[in-house]
């Protein structure tokens, strides 16, 4: 953003070394020119001699600097940065801070911090507009309305930050309270958060009485106002749907909303969904810039929180994988290594070929374990690209890569699978190897479509999986075959999960194992 065609001039005051410098965040933005100083005294000297559009106070004595700036420059936008763990939002805002941010060491706050600086300057612009109206229309009702709106804006901003910084509330509780607050701020009946996946629109959370705008309700995206929100560059606002050409639109026919304002929510730079406020009745005036900024601030907070949740989930998954790897290294690899050592010692004494063969088998098992581990470590749940594939063609190609001995494979045509081809091949290869390992060299494997649902099966005529073990076969380390790695079917489940498929095991007509993959 820019003011009067020039870059926004930011004075950044920071004396907390080793905690990450927010000045770098703003300095990376083309719309900002940043001057950095290390202490309050230097900052006050620079303010006396130069003009700035915003001050960022990131110092240990935060209130001392804030009070000094407010004494001399009461209208200058000021962003107060608090240390991690210091919950002083209310006091900072009451003492005159325009905006507030608390440091958090467990996340990247770049986008949120830039938004805080932007919103502080935008609100200064709005204050300037009021000053112009005072001069030109001091007796006009518009001034009274705008002045009242600005006072309301300050009140609701303080409420927003109190909710967002309340550590005693869960994320879901905060989200619900912010939806209620936004509905109150905009004087509308409905507030909701949506998740958009492809062409499907799903309401994640909602407040208000509209029967179709409730949590867990889904609809085609094409029949919602949110399709327009995702297409527009900024917010989408509709003050009077009938007069603005929405009659006959499927969204208006379905929901009957007379007014609407919606913002996009991004998570890690990918569209997650929308934040929206609406009412059946039209508004008698347009949504103001301050009202739109308020909606944007809530959407930015939602983005920030969603990203933290995603990061925490990824960290938990990473820790789980590390535990798996540690288990394999400490236990699964140790067993064949000990076997190899024992038989190598025996072979050195006896010279027996059978003893050397046991050493080779132990080494082969270790190699297979290492290959499976490397595949999990390098690829995890990542999908390179999901496209449509003819299952019979993928089966034929996979079969060539498996040591099949005298085993045979029969596959039905006409099954199309939307998948990452390489990961689909890995899934099939592991199922084929499982059948051969358990069913013997002459096992017969069949592949075909599921009845009544989208998906496919892979079954064999081997001994099958005992019913009391079917829930365990997909667990890491579980194997019923001597020398098995216990990772093959765990990898099958991970690949299925990455595609949002479900995989289960039952019994084939011949009494063998039947694995079903349902889309």
Short mmCIF file of C-alpha atoms in Angstrom, two decimals:
data_model
loop_
_atom_site.label_atom_id
_atom_site.label_comp_id
_atom_site.label_asym_id
_atom_site.label_seq_id
_atom_site.Cartn_x
_atom_site.Cartn_y
_atom_site.Cartn_z
CA UNK A 1 0.00 0.00 0.00
CA UNK A 2 1.07 3.63 -0.48
CA UNK A 3 -0.01 7.04 0.77
CA UNK A 4 -0.23 9.91 -1.69
CA UNK A 5 1.67 7.82 -4.23
CA UNK A 6 4.73 7.39 -1.99
CA UNK A 7 6.01 4.48 0.06
CA UNK A 8 4.83 4.32 3.66
CA UNK A 9 7.61 5.59 5.96
CA UNK A 10 8.03 3.38 9.03
CA UNK A 11 10.21 4.15 12.06
CA UNK A 12 11.08 0.81 13.65
CA UNK A 13 12.37 0.98 17.24
CA UNK A 14 13.87 -2.31 18.41
CA UNK A 15 16.23 -3.11 21.27
CA UNK A 16 15.49 -6.84 21.78
CA UNK A 17 18.31 -8.64 20.03
CA UNK A 18 18.17 -12.33 19.22
CA UNK A 19 14.38 -12.46 19.03
CA UNK A 20 13.90 -11.88 15.30
CA UNK A 21 13.72 -8.45 13.73
CA UNK A 22 10.28 -7.44 12.45
CA UNK A 23 11.95 -4.55 10.63
CA UNK A 24 13.14 -7.06 8.05
CA UNK A 25 9.56 -8.15 7.41
CA UNK A 26 8.34 -4.65 6.57
CA UNK A 27 11.57 -3.83 4.75
CA UNK A 28 10.92 -6.67 2.32
CA UNK A 29 7.70 -4.99 1.17
CA UNK A 30 8.06 -2.54 -1.74
CA UNK A 31 5.34 -0.34 -0.29
CA UNK A 32 7.39 0.48 2.84
CA UNK A 33 10.53 2.50 3.57
CA UNK A 34 11.94 1.47 6.95
CA UNK A 35 14.24 3.43 9.26
CA UNK A 36 15.57 1.35 12.14
CA UNK A 37 16.83 2.72 15.47
CA UNK A 38 17.89 0.85 18.59
CA UNK A 39 16.51 2.92 21.47
CA UNK A 40 13.70 5.26 22.48
CA UNK A 41 15.87 8.40 22.77
CA UNK A 42 17.12 8.09 19.19
CA UNK A 43 13.58 7.38 18.01
CA UNK A 44 12.24 10.58 19.58
CA UNK A 45 15.08 12.61 18.02
CA UNK A 46 14.29 11.20 14.57
CA UNK A 47 10.61 11.97 15.00
CA UNK A 48 11.49 15.59 15.82
CA UNK A 49 13.51 16.00 12.63
CA UNK A 50 11.77 13.70 10.12
CA UNK A 51 8.28 12.75 9.04
CA UNK A 52 7.02 9.19 9.43
CA UNK A 53 3.71 7.50 8.68
CA UNK A 54 3.95 4.87 11.41
CA UNK A 55 6.05 3.94 14.47
CA UNK A 56 6.66 0.33 15.48
CA UNK A 57 7.67 0.00 19.14
CA UNK A 58 9.49 -3.29 19.68
CA UNK A 59 11.36 -2.39 22.87
CA UNK A 60 11.63 -3.72 26.42
CA UNK A 61 10.11 -0.52 27.87
CA UNK A 62 7.17 -0.57 25.48
CA UNK A 63 4.86 1.63 27.52
CA UNK A 64 7.57 4.23 28.11
CA UNK A 65 8.11 4.72 24.38
CA UNK A 66 4.39 4.62 23.63
CA UNK A 67 3.60 7.28 26.25
CA UNK A 68 6.43 9.53 25.00
CA UNK A 69 5.22 9.32 21.40
CA UNK A 70 1.60 9.93 22.36
CA UNK A 71 2.53 13.00 24.43
CA UNK A 72 4.10 14.70 21.38
CA UNK A 73 2.39 13.05 18.41
CA UNK A 74 -1.07 11.92 19.58
CA UNK A 75 -2.32 11.04 16.07
CA UNK A 76 0.74 9.20 14.71
CA UNK A 77 -0.05 5.51 13.96
CA UNK A 78 1.75 3.30 16.48
CA UNK A 79 2.07 -0.52 16.43
CA UNK A 80 2.91 -1.93 19.87
CA UNK A 81 4.97 -5.17 19.85
CA UNK A 82 4.83 -7.19 23.08
CA UNK A 83 7.25 -9.86 24.23
CA UNK A 84 6.23 -13.49 24.03
CA UNK A 85 4.03 -14.33 27.01
CA UNK A 86 3.17 -10.69 27.85
CA UNK A 87 -0.60 -10.30 27.57
CA UNK A 88 -0.82 -6.49 27.58
CA UNK A 89 -3.03 -5.86 24.55
CA UNK A 90 -5.80 -4.09 26.44
CA UNK A 91 -3.44 -1.74 28.28
CA UNK A 92 -1.47 -0.92 25.12
CA UNK A 93 -4.64 -0.01 23.22
CA UNK A 94 -6.02 1.99 26.14
CA UNK A 95 -2.78 4.00 26.30
CA UNK A 96 -3.08 4.95 22.66
CA UNK A 97 -1.53 2.20 20.52
CA UNK A 98 -3.18 2.04 17.11
CA UNK A 99 -2.51 -1.68 16.76
CA UNK A 100 -0.91 -4.51 18.69
CA UNK A 101 1.08 -7.71 18.07
CA UNK A 102 2.45 -10.24 20.52
CA UNK A 103 5.62 -12.10 19.58
CA UNK A 104 5.35 -15.87 19.19
CA UNK A 105 8.47 -17.96 18.79
CA UNK A 106 6.65 -20.99 17.33
CA UNK A 107 5.58 -19.43 14.02
CA UNK A 108 6.34 -17.04 11.18
CA UNK A 109 4.47 -13.79 11.88
CA UNK A 110 5.58 -11.97 8.70
CA UNK A 111 2.17 -11.63 7.04
CA UNK A 112 0.38 -10.76 10.28
CA UNK A 113 2.90 -8.07 11.19
CA UNK A 114 2.77 -6.42 7.76
CA UNK A 115 -1.04 -6.41 8.02
CA UNK A 116 -0.84 -4.70 11.44
CA UNK A 117 1.32 -1.88 10.01
CA UNK A 118 -0.91 -1.54 6.95
CA UNK A 119 -4.10 -1.33 9.02
CA UNK A 120 -2.59 1.28 11.36
CA UNK A 121 -1.76 3.56 8.44
CA UNK A 122 -5.12 2.97 6.74
CA UNK A 123 -6.91 4.04 9.91
CA UNK A 124 -4.76 7.22 9.99
CA UNK A 125 -5.99 7.95 6.44
CA UNK A 126 -9.55 7.49 7.65
CA UNK A 127 -8.94 9.96 10.46
CA UNK A 128 -7.67 12.43 7.89
CA UNK A 129 -10.88 12.04 5.95
CA UNK A 130 -12.85 13.00 9.03
CA UNK A 131 -10.72 16.14 9.44
CA UNK A 132 -11.51 17.17 5.88
CA UNK A 133 -15.23 16.64 6.47
CA UNK A 134 -15.06 18.71 9.65
CA UNK A 135 -13.70 21.63 7.65
CA UNK A 136 -16.07 21.31 4.72
CA UNK A 137 -19.27 19.97 6.28
CA UNK A 138 -19.10 20.68 9.98
CA UNK A 139 -22.86 20.81 10.29
CA UNK A 140 -23.55 17.89 7.99
CA UNK A 141 -25.09 14.66 9.20
CA UNK A 142 -22.42 12.72 7.28
CA UNK A 143 -19.72 13.98 9.62
CA UNK A 144 -21.62 12.88 12.68
CA UNK A 145 -22.13 9.45 11.12
CA UNK A 146 -18.45 9.03 10.15
CA UNK A 147 -17.20 10.29 13.51
CA UNK A 148 -19.51 7.85 15.28
CA UNK A 149 -18.35 5.05 13.02
CA UNK A 150 -14.70 5.74 13.78
CA UNK A 151 -15.38 5.69 17.52
CA UNK A 152 -17.25 2.40 17.06
CA UNK A 153 -14.35 1.07 14.99
CA UNK A 154 -11.90 1.72 17.82
CA UNK A 155 -14.23 0.01 20.29
CA UNK A 156 -14.65 -3.08 18.14
CA UNK A 157 -10.94 -3.28 17.35
CA UNK A 158 -10.22 -3.40 21.06
CA UNK A 159 -12.82 -6.15 21.47
CA UNK A 160 -11.26 -8.06 18.57
CA UNK A 161 -7.78 -8.00 20.09
CA UNK A 162 -9.05 -8.93 23.54
CA UNK A 163 -10.68 -12.05 22.09
CA UNK A 164 -7.74 -12.96 19.85
CA UNK A 165 -5.19 -12.61 22.68
CA UNK A 166 -7.23 -14.49 25.31
CA UNK A 167 -5.12 -17.55 26.09
CA UNK A 168 -7.92 -19.19 28.10
CA UNK A 169 -10.11 -19.62 25.00
CA UNK A 170 -9.73 -22.46 22.51
CA UNK A 171 -9.33 -21.68 18.83
CA UNK A 172 -12.93 -22.74 18.14
CA UNK A 173 -14.22 -20.50 20.95
CA UNK A 174 -12.25 -17.52 19.61
CA UNK A 175 -13.51 -18.11 16.08
CA UNK A 176 -17.11 -18.27 17.23
CA UNK A 177 -16.77 -15.07 19.31
CA UNK A 178 -15.16 -13.22 16.41
CA UNK A 179 -18.01 -14.26 14.12
CA UNK A 180 -20.49 -12.95 16.71
CA UNK A 181 -18.48 -9.75 17.07
CA UNK A 182 -18.31 -9.21 13.30
CA UNK A 183 -22.04 -9.80 12.97
CA UNK A 184 -22.64 -7.20 15.68
CA UNK A 185 -20.15 -4.75 14.15
CA UNK A 186 -21.74 -4.93 10.70
CA UNK A 187 -25.32 -5.17 12.00
CA UNK A 188 -26.14 -8.32 10.01
CA UNK A 189 -27.76 -11.63 10.93
CA UNK A 190 -25.20 -14.15 9.68
CA UNK A 191 -21.46 -14.71 9.99
CA UNK A 192 -19.71 -17.83 8.73
CA UNK A 193 -16.41 -19.41 7.73
CA UNK A 194 -16.30 -21.71 4.72
CA UNK A 195 -13.86 -24.28 3.39
CA UNK A 196 -13.64 -24.61 -0.39
CA UNK A 197 -12.33 -27.84 -1.89
CA UNK A 198 -12.52 -27.91 -5.68
CA UNK A 199 -16.14 -27.19 -6.59
CA UNK A 200 -17.49 -27.94 -3.12
CA UNK A 201 -18.42 -25.30 -0.54
CA UNK A 202 -18.67 -26.37 3.11
CA UNK A 203 -19.51 -24.22 6.13
CA UNK A 204 -16.99 -24.83 8.92
CA UNK A 205 -18.54 -22.55 11.52
CA UNK A 206 -21.45 -20.13 11.54
CA UNK A 207 -23.56 -17.86 13.74
CA UNK A 208 -27.01 -16.58 12.91
CA UNK A 209 -30.48 -17.89 12.11
CA UNK A 210 -30.25 -18.61 8.36
CA UNK A 211 -31.17 -22.30 8.03
CA UNK A 212 -28.89 -22.92 5.03
CA UNK A 213 -25.87 -21.18 6.53
CA UNK A 214 -25.10 -23.51 9.40
CA UNK A 215 -22.02 -25.62 10.33
CA UNK A 216 -21.38 -28.70 8.17
CA UNK A 217 -23.79 -27.61 5.43
CA UNK A 218 -22.38 -28.17 1.94
CA UNK A 219 -23.31 -26.89 -1.50
CA UNK A 220 -21.88 -26.57 -5.00
CA UNK A 221 -19.56 -23.57 -5.02
CA UNK A 222 -21.28 -22.32 -8.19
CA UNK A 223 -24.48 -21.77 -6.20
CA UNK A 224 -22.91 -19.50 -3.57
CA UNK A 225 -21.92 -15.86 -3.21
CA UNK A 226 -18.46 -17.13 -2.27
CA UNK A 227 -17.67 -18.11 -5.86
CA UNK A 228 -17.56 -14.38 -6.62
CA UNK A 229 -15.47 -13.72 -3.51
CA UNK A 230 -12.80 -16.15 -4.71
CA UNK A 231 -12.75 -14.52 -8.16
CA UNK A 232 -12.45 -10.89 -7.04
CA UNK A 233 -9.08 -9.31 -6.23
CA UNK A 234 -10.15 -7.97 -2.84
CA UNK A 235 -13.31 -8.25 -0.77
CA UNK A 236 -16.68 -8.78 -2.37
CA UNK A 237 -19.41 -6.53 -1.01
CA UNK A 238 -23.08 -6.44 -1.97
CA UNK A 239 -25.25 -3.79 -0.36
CA UNK A 240 -28.52 -4.40 -2.23
CA UNK A 241 -28.57 -7.66 -4.19
CA UNK A 242 -31.71 -6.86 -6.20
CA UNK A 243 -30.51 -3.48 -7.44
CA UNK A 244 -27.01 -4.84 -8.11
CA UNK A 245 -28.13 -7.50 -10.59
CA UNK A 246 -28.26 -10.64 -8.44
CA UNK A 247 -31.85 -11.51 -9.33
CA UNK A 248 -31.82 -14.80 -11.21
CA UNK A 249 -28.38 -15.73 -9.87
CA UNK A 250 -28.36 -19.24 -8.31
CA UNK A 251 -26.79 -17.85 -5.13
CA UNK A 252 -29.58 -15.33 -4.65
CA UNK A 253 -32.27 -17.85 -5.54
CA UNK A 254 -30.87 -20.37 -3.03
CA UNK A 255 -29.94 -18.14 -0.08
CA UNK A 256 -31.94 -14.96 -0.65
CA UNK A 257 -29.29 -12.69 0.84
CA UNK A 258 -29.94 -8.98 0.38
CA UNK A 259 -26.46 -7.92 1.51
CA UNK A 260 -23.13 -9.68 1.82
CA UNK A 261 -19.44 -8.99 2.43
CA UNK A 262 -16.81 -11.70 2.06
CA UNK A 263 -13.02 -12.05 2.26
CA UNK A 264 -10.78 -14.87 1.11
CA UNK A 265 -8.83 -16.93 3.65
CA UNK A 266 -5.42 -18.19 2.57
CA UNK A 267 -3.40 -20.83 4.42
CA UNK A 268 0.26 -21.10 3.45
CA UNK A 269 -0.51 -19.11 0.28
CA UNK A 270 -3.23 -21.55 -0.86
CA UNK A 271 -6.94 -20.66 -0.83
CA UNK A 272 -8.63 -22.28 2.17
CA UNK A 273 -12.07 -20.69 1.99
CA UNK A 274 -13.92 -17.51 2.91
CA UNK A 275 -15.04 -15.38 5.84
CA UNK A 276 -18.48 -13.89 5.20
CA UNK A 277 -21.14 -11.74 6.84
CA UNK A 278 -24.62 -11.39 5.37
CA UNK A 279 -28.30 -10.65 5.92
CA UNK A 280 -31.56 -11.35 4.12
CA UNK A 281 -32.32 -7.63 4.09
CA UNK A 282 -30.38 -5.12 1.97
CA UNK A 283 -28.40 -2.31 3.60
CA UNK A 284 -29.39 1.33 3.33
CA UNK A 285 -25.75 2.30 2.72
CA UNK A 286 -22.54 0.77 1.43
CA UNK A 287 -20.11 -1.13 3.60
CA UNK A 288 -17.59 1.47 4.74
CA UNK A 289 -13.82 1.11 4.37
CA UNK A 290 -13.49 0.68 8.13
CA UNK A 291 -16.05 -2.13 8.08
CA UNK A 292 -14.20 -3.84 5.24
CA UNK A 293 -10.89 -3.47 7.07
CA UNK A 294 -12.52 -5.10 10.10
CA UNK A 295 -13.54 -8.11 8.00
CA UNK A 296 -10.00 -8.29 6.56
CA UNK A 297 -8.48 -8.26 10.05
CA UNK A 298 -10.62 -11.20 11.16
CA UNK A 299 -9.72 -13.11 7.97
CA UNK A 300 -6.02 -12.44 8.64
CA UNK A 301 -6.37 -13.76 12.19
CA UNK A 302 -8.10 -16.90 10.86
CA UNK A 303 -5.27 -17.39 8.37
CA UNK A 304 -2.70 -17.01 11.10
CA UNK A 305 -4.41 -19.52 13.39
CA UNK A 306 -5.07 -22.04 10.61
CA UNK A 307 -1.38 -21.94 9.69
CA UNK A 308 -0.39 -22.56 13.32
CA UNK A 309 -2.73 -25.54 13.48
CA UNK A 310 -1.30 -26.90 10.22
CA UNK A 311 2.26 -26.40 11.48
CA UNK A 312 1.50 -28.12 14.78
CA UNK A 313 -0.14 -31.03 12.97
CA UNK A 314 2.88 -31.36 10.66
CA UNK A 315 5.20 -31.29 13.67
CA UNK A 316 3.25 -34.05 15.39
CA UNK A 317 3.36 -36.14 12.23
CA UNK A 318 7.08 -35.53 11.89
CA UNK A 319 7.65 -36.62 15.48
CA UNK A 320 5.57 -39.74 14.90
CA UNK A 321 7.70 -40.65 11.89
CA UNK A 322 10.87 -40.05 13.85
CA UNK A 323 9.59 -42.47 16.47
CA UNK A 324 8.91 -45.02 13.72
CA UNK A 325 12.39 -44.62 12.30
CA UNK A 326 13.96 -44.86 15.75
CA UNK A 327 12.02 -48.07 16.37
CA UNK A 328 13.21 -49.61 13.11
CA UNK A 329 16.81 -48.56 13.64
CA UNK A 330 16.93 -49.65 17.28
CA UNK A 331 14.94 -52.87 16.96
CA UNK A 332 14.09 -54.06 13.46
CA UNK A 333 17.55 -53.45 12.00
CA UNK A 334 19.30 -54.77 15.10
CA UNK A 335 17.70 -58.21 14.78
CA UNK A 336 19.02 -59.08 11.28
CA UNK A 337 22.33 -57.44 12.15
CA UNK A 338 22.70 -59.76 15.15
CA UNK A 339 21.71 -62.75 13.00
CA UNK A 340 24.33 -61.79 10.40
CA UNK A 341 27.02 -61.52 13.09
CA UNK A 342 26.17 -64.91 14.61
CA UNK A 343 26.15 -66.77 11.30
CA UNK A 344 29.24 -64.95 10.06
CA UNK A 345 31.10 -66.16 13.16
CA UNK A 346 29.81 -69.68 12.56
CA UNK A 347 30.75 -69.53 8.87
CA UNK A 348 34.26 -68.42 9.71
CA UNK A 349 34.67 -71.57 11.82
CA UNK A 350 32.75 -74.04 9.66
CA UNK A 351 33.08 -72.67 6.13
CA UNK A 352 29.52 -73.93 5.59
CA UNK A 353 27.65 -72.48 2.61
CA UNK A 354 24.42 -72.68 4.63
CA UNK A 355 25.88 -70.35 7.26
CA UNK A 356 26.96 -67.87 4.57
CA UNK A 357 23.47 -68.06 3.04
CA UNK A 358 21.97 -67.06 6.38
CA UNK A 359 24.28 -64.02 6.43
CA UNK A 360 23.14 -63.06 2.91
CA UNK A 361 19.46 -63.38 3.91
CA UNK A 362 20.02 -61.14 6.93
CA UNK A 363 21.70 -58.55 4.70
CA UNK A 364 18.82 -58.74 2.19
CA UNK A 365 16.31 -58.05 4.94
CA UNK A 366 18.31 -55.05 6.17
CA UNK A 367 18.47 -53.70 2.61
CA UNK A 368 14.70 -53.99 2.23
CA UNK A 369 14.15 -52.25 5.56
CA UNK A 370 16.47 -49.41 4.57
CA UNK A 371 14.76 -48.98 1.19
CA UNK A 372 11.33 -48.75 2.81
CA UNK A 373 12.61 -46.26 5.36
CA UNK A 374 14.19 -44.10 2.67
CA UNK A 375 10.96 -44.05 0.73
CA UNK A 376 8.99 -42.92 3.78
CA UNK A 377 11.60 -40.30 4.69
CA UNK A 378 11.92 -38.84 1.20
CA UNK A 379 8.28 -38.88 0.10
CA UNK A 380 6.16 -39.01 3.24
CA UNK A 381 2.60 -38.09 2.25
CA UNK A 382 3.56 -35.86 -0.69
CA UNK A 383 1.78 -36.31 -4.02
CA UNK A 384 3.68 -35.20 -7.12
CA UNK A 385 0.60 -34.83 -9.30
CA UNK A 386 -2.87 -36.41 -9.32
CA UNK A 387 -4.30 -37.43 -12.72
CA UNK A 388 -6.57 -40.14 -14.12
CA UNK A 389 -4.99 -43.56 -14.79
CA UNK A 390 -6.25 -46.82 -16.25
CA UNK A 391 -5.83 -49.29 -13.39
CA UNK A 392 -5.16 -52.29 -15.62
CA UNK A 393 -2.25 -50.47 -17.32
CA UNK A 394 -0.74 -49.48 -13.96
CA UNK A 395 -1.14 -53.06 -12.68
CA UNK A 396 0.65 -54.46 -15.75
CA UNK A 397 3.55 -52.05 -15.34
CA UNK A 398 3.79 -52.70 -11.59
CA UNK A 399 3.72 -56.48 -12.04
CA UNK A 400 6.87 -56.28 -14.17
CA UNK A 401 8.73 -54.71 -11.24
CA UNK A 402 7.87 -57.46 -8.75
CA UNK A 403 9.71 -60.75 -8.33
CA UNK A 404 6.67 -62.87 -9.10
CA UNK A 405 8.17 -66.38 -9.39
CA UNK A 406 5.21 -68.58 -10.45
CA UNK A 407 2.55 -66.18 -9.18
CA UNK A 408 -0.12 -64.95 -11.60
CA UNK A 409 -2.14 -61.73 -11.75
CA UNK A 410 -5.61 -61.28 -13.25
CA UNK A 411 -7.06 -57.78 -13.66
CA UNK A 412 -10.42 -56.48 -14.86
CA UNK A 413 -10.51 -53.60 -17.33
CA UNK A 414 -12.57 -50.42 -17.04
CA UNK A 415 -11.33 -49.03 -13.70
CA UNK A 416 -10.04 -45.43 -13.68
CA UNK A 417 -8.08 -44.19 -10.67
CA UNK A 418 -7.35 -40.52 -9.95
CA UNK A 419 -3.94 -40.74 -8.31
CA UNK A 420 -0.26 -39.92 -8.23
CA UNK A 421 0.89 -42.70 -10.57
CA UNK A 422 4.19 -43.42 -8.81
CA UNK A 423 2.54 -43.67 -5.38
CA UNK A 424 -0.25 -45.87 -6.83
CA UNK A 425 2.41 -48.21 -8.22
CA UNK A 426 4.07 -48.35 -4.79
CA UNK A 427 0.75 -49.24 -3.18
CA UNK A 428 0.09 -52.04 -5.70
CA UNK A 429 3.66 -53.32 -5.51
CA UNK A 430 3.47 -53.63 -1.73
CA UNK A 431 0.12 -55.46 -1.93
CA UNK A 432 1.50 -57.85 -4.57
CA UNK A 433 4.61 -58.57 -2.49
CA UNK A 434 2.43 -59.13 0.56
CA UNK A 435 0.37 -61.72 -1.31
CA UNK A 436 3.46 -63.51 -2.64
CA UNK A 437 5.21 -63.47 0.76
CA UNK A 438 2.17 -64.98 2.48
CA UNK A 439 0.57 -67.02 -0.29
CA UNK A 440 3.62 -68.64 -1.79
CA UNK A 441 5.30 -68.58 -5.19
CA UNK A 442 2.26 -69.92 -7.08
CA UNK A 443 -0.34 -67.60 -5.57
CA UNK A 444 -3.03 -66.13 -7.84
CA UNK A 445 -3.76 -62.41 -7.42
CA UNK A 446 -6.88 -60.69 -8.77
CA UNK A 447 -7.52 -56.94 -9.18
CA UNK A 448 -10.88 -55.38 -10.02
CA UNK A 449 -13.53 -52.75 -9.19
CA UNK A 450 -15.54 -52.66 -5.98
CA UNK A 451 -19.27 -53.26 -6.21
CA UNK A 452 -21.50 -50.27 -5.52
CA UNK A 453 -18.75 -47.85 -4.51
CA UNK A 454 -15.79 -46.17 -6.19
CA UNK A 455 -12.59 -48.11 -5.61
CA UNK A 456 -10.77 -51.35 -6.35
CA UNK A 457 -9.72 -54.56 -4.64
CA UNK A 458 -6.56 -56.66 -4.63
CA UNK A 459 -7.15 -60.23 -3.44
CA UNK A 460 -5.37 -63.58 -3.48
CA UNK A 461 -5.98 -67.28 -2.86
CA UNK A 462 -3.41 -67.58 -0.10
CA UNK A 463 -4.02 -68.37 3.58
CA UNK A 464 -5.62 -64.99 4.28
CA UNK A 465 -5.44 -62.73 7.33
CA UNK A 466 -6.95 -64.02 10.60
CA UNK A 467 -9.92 -61.87 11.62
CA UNK A 468 -8.36 -60.91 14.96
CA UNK A 469 -5.28 -59.54 13.16
CA UNK A 470 -6.96 -57.45 10.44
CA UNK A 471 -6.88 -54.22 12.43
CA UNK A 472 -3.17 -54.66 13.15
CA UNK A 473 -1.73 -55.50 9.74
CA UNK A 474 -1.41 -51.82 8.71
CA UNK A 475 0.55 -50.89 11.81
CA UNK A 476 4.22 -50.12 11.54
CA UNK A 477 6.39 -53.08 12.43
CA UNK A 478 3.58 -55.68 12.25
CA UNK A 479 4.51 -58.80 10.27
CA UNK A 480 3.46 -62.46 10.35
CA UNK A 481 6.25 -63.62 8.05
CA UNK A 482 9.73 -64.48 9.29
CA UNK A 483 12.08 -61.87 7.88
CA UNK A 484 9.26 -59.45 7.04
CA UNK A 485 9.91 -55.75 7.55
CA UNK A 486 6.49 -54.85 8.95
CA UNK A 487 6.50 -51.68 6.81
CA UNK A 488 4.89 -52.81 3.55
CA UNK A 489 1.25 -52.48 4.57
CA UNK A 490 2.00 -49.42 6.72
CA UNK A 491 3.21 -47.77 3.51
CA UNK A 492 0.01 -48.90 1.74
CA UNK A 493 -2.12 -47.12 4.35
CA UNK A 494 0.03 -43.97 4.21
CA UNK A 495 -0.30 -43.77 0.41
CA UNK A 496 -4.07 -44.30 0.71
CA UNK A 497 -4.32 -41.57 3.37
CA UNK A 498 -2.36 -39.17 1.16
CA UNK A 499 -5.04 -39.62 -1.54
CA UNK A 500 -7.91 -39.39 1.00
CA UNK A 501 -8.74 -43.05 0.33
CA UNK A 502 -9.63 -45.72 2.89
CA UNK A 503 -8.02 -49.15 2.82
CA UNK A 504 -9.25 -52.25 4.63
CA UNK A 505 -8.60 -55.99 4.63
CA UNK A 506 -11.07 -58.85 4.59
CA UNK A 507 -11.41 -62.33 3.12
CA UNK A 508 -11.57 -63.30 -0.56
CA UNK A 509 -14.03 -65.93 -1.88
CA UNK A 510 -11.19 -68.46 -1.87
CA UNK A 511 -10.30 -67.72 1.75
CA UNK A 512 -7.29 -65.55 0.96
CA UNK A 513 -6.64 -61.89 1.76
CA UNK A 514 -8.77 -59.21 0.11
CA UNK A 515 -7.63 -55.59 0.34
CA UNK A 516 -10.21 -52.96 -0.60
CA UNK A 517 -9.26 -49.38 -1.50
CA UNK A 518 -12.25 -47.04 -1.50
CA UNK A 519 -12.12 -43.54 -2.97
#
